[in-house]
Every structure is written in structure tokens, then in C-alpha cells.
Amino acid sequence: MTTHRICLLPGDGIGPEITAEAVKVLEAIGRRFGVRFEFEEALLGGAAIDATGTALPDETLAAAQSADAVLLAAIGGPKWDSTDPDAPRPEQGLLGIRKALGLYANLRPVRIFEPLIGASTLKPEALEGVDMLIVRELTGGLYFGPRAREREVEGAGAGGSRGMRAYDTCVYTEMEIERIARVAFEAARGRRGRVHSVDKANVLESSRLWREVVHRVHDAEYADVELADQLVDNTAMQLIRYPAQFDVILTENMFGDILSDEASMLTGSLGMLASASLGDGTALYEPSHGSAPDIAGQGVANPLAMLLSVELMLRHSFAMHEAADALARAIEGVLADGWRTRDIAGPETLPQRTVGTSAMGDLVAERI
Ligand code: NAD
């Protein structure tokens, strides 16, 4: 029997609750499709800081590197928020593992589930035909460039300001842009063949290099794909105005972070958006939402973004397309039958069909 080894990183907040549902559903998939999933759990983020003093312990990295795939829930929470630049931060775990595994491509599919159209704040007609993939560069840009906090020279700032100043630097190399551009163009070939490359080339030098390199890769290797440049501020507006125009959105790290949260609202809830982070080695799958500390421990978190991340894992890491289809159908079926967690419940939801995290996991697992 084939065995797939999965490193589980439940993290913080609602992380452990939604991870339990992922395991439940994977076990159901294992039974139905005759494969074995082996799980190894490791600490990341705030939970790791509490236990070891660091957000990414060496054992966690080793467990992730030796697994066939990594499934991460979410990290962070107010307990570890600090303005002390020397204090360990949960995000260091997330950024550290992305960097260490070389996960430079983050894929976030945004699709509308018909039964949830009412959960979106947009009019139903604005959502017709929405099916996009956001390809976000994940290991470059502002999140990884040189940064510092230093004492500013007295009188140097406007109005003679003094005290501290801080900066982060957005750095991209041609190689980083080339490889993420290829991911986007390849993805577009398997979809509707259209890429919007999003930048801020009217202001930023890094964006001008971005645009130049994306076009060079396109013209040399992917001339069959339609390519359009779009400024990030315009994209933020177009995502709400006419989201169906987008097929693949290719963008850098921070723009992708912000635009994908915005795009998640097309689907009605952050609780419905999954992501795959791919590089040259072990891939990592995680929901796009955070650790939702406001609802942690209450058993009401929506596990579906986590389960949709499992679907991506089945496809990209294990080539289990039949199982991935079965999982997608199970989720669609549960939603079509009116079952909702609180975040996606609408005025039309029957009170008896509003369920918690564990019951939602059961409903999906039963349908596998
Ligand atoms: P968040 O995504 O955790 O929550 C935003 C809102 O969406 C909250 O009201 C929350 O209850 C709700 N929500 C999120 N996921 C949900 C789910 N599965 N089911 C139901 N409701 C859900 O974002 P935030 O509040 O800005 O951040 C909270 C913490 O998470 C912070 O510490 C932040 O740094 C961290 N964070 C982590 C990640 C990650 O691990 N990849 C991503 C974003 C934020």
C-alpha cells in the first residue's frame, strides 16, 4: 500500500481544531482510495515559542524537510504580539519555513461555490464566472529584503523630526521574477490562457524590473498566453468591479498577500480559501486565513479552507486526482445541502444546519 508522510503544523489559535478535521478527512480518503497517510506533528509559531523559545525549531524544519508534504494550519495571536524587535515572533516560523523549503510560488485558487453566492458581500451577478488563480511570489520582496530600525539624525526629517526610523526594502532579482513568471504562464496554459501581471511600475524600480522580466519570459517562451500588465491599485478596484475578467494573477509578495485577502471576500469568507506553496522540494499547503484568535477554542471555525488545502495537496504532491475530485465534490455536496459554519451562514441558513468545526469535518468525511 502506498504511504504518504505528511508533516502537520497545527500552529496557534484555531489551527489545532482545523488540523483535526484535515486528519479525519485524510483518513477517510485513505480508506476509500487504499493509501496510507502517516502524520508527524511539529511545533511552529507561537506554540513553538512557548515550548522552545523559537518560532521555527530545528526539529520542525527537519520534520518538514523529510516529509512528502507539509500541511500548516495557521500561526500567531495577540499573546505573541510585541513591538520589541528582538522578541521572537510567530511569523518568523512561517517566513522561515517558506525560505528554508524554497517555497517561492504561492498558488491561491479563488472559486465561487454556487451555494455560497449569498455569503459574499458582492451582488450575485458580479460573481458570475469568477474562477481565478493568484500566483504570488513568496520568498522575495519586502518581506525578505534588508530592514532596520535606527536612530534618525536629529533634524533630518520633515519639520526637524528626531528619534527612531525604520525601513524595509523591496528587492527582486531577475531569477526570482523569471521562475515565478514561468509558474504563472504554465498555470495559464492549463486554464483560460490569460495572465494579468500586477505591479506598481509607475513608482517602484523593483516593479519596473518585474515588468521587463515578465515580458521577456512571455515573449521568449509563452507567446501563446495572453499577457496584460495592471497596476496594483487598479487591480484592487477591478477585483471588486469585474472579478470574472481574471484568469491568472501574477504578482509579487506583498501585493499578492493583500490582493488574495481581498479576493477571498468574493468567495464569502476567508474560511474558504486554500493555498499551495511550491518550490523545488517538499511543498506546503495552508489555508489563506490566520489563526482567528477571536474564535479559537470555541469549536466554530470553518475547516473548509483547510480541507481545500488538502485537496491541493492530493493533486500537487500525491497526484491523487480522483481523490481530490472526490473531496471537492464532498465539500460542494455538503454546502449544497445547506450545511454552514457560522462565518458562511446567511439569512437563508436553517439554524439546525449551522454546525461547528467538528461536525463540518464529519459531514465531509462521510461523503468521501
Ligand atoms: P485571521 O484570518 O486570523 O482572522 C480574520 C477574521 O476572519 C476573524 O474575524 C476570524 O475569526 C475570521 N476567520 C479567519 N479564519 C476563519 C475560519 N477558518 N473560520 C471562521 N472565521 C475565520 O486574521 P487576523 O485576525 O488579522 O490575524 C490573526 C492572527 O493570525 C495574527 O496573529 C496574524 O498575524 C495571524 N495570521 C497568520 C496567518 C498564517 O498563519 N498564514 C495568516 C494571516 C494572519
GROMACS .gro file of C-alpha atoms in nm, residues 8-9 17 27 90 134 139 161 166 180 257 276 301:
model
   13
    8LEU     CA    1   0.135   1.853   1.035
    9LEU     CA    2   0.193   2.203   1.171
   17GLU     CA    3  -0.912   2.250   1.559
   27GLU     CA    4  -0.818   0.906   0.695
   90PRO     CA    5   0.529   3.360   1.528
  134ILE     CA    6  -0.348   3.410  -0.777
  139THR     CA    7   1.029   3.437  -0.085
  161SER     CA    8   1.187   6.514   1.342
  166ALA     CA    9   1.259   5.211   1.031
  180ILE     CA   10   0.755   3.281  -1.069
  257ASP     CA   11  -0.078   3.897   0.023
  276ALA     CA   12  -0.032   2.568  -0.212
  301ALA     CA   13  -1.402   2.774   1.297
   0.00000   0.00000   0.00000
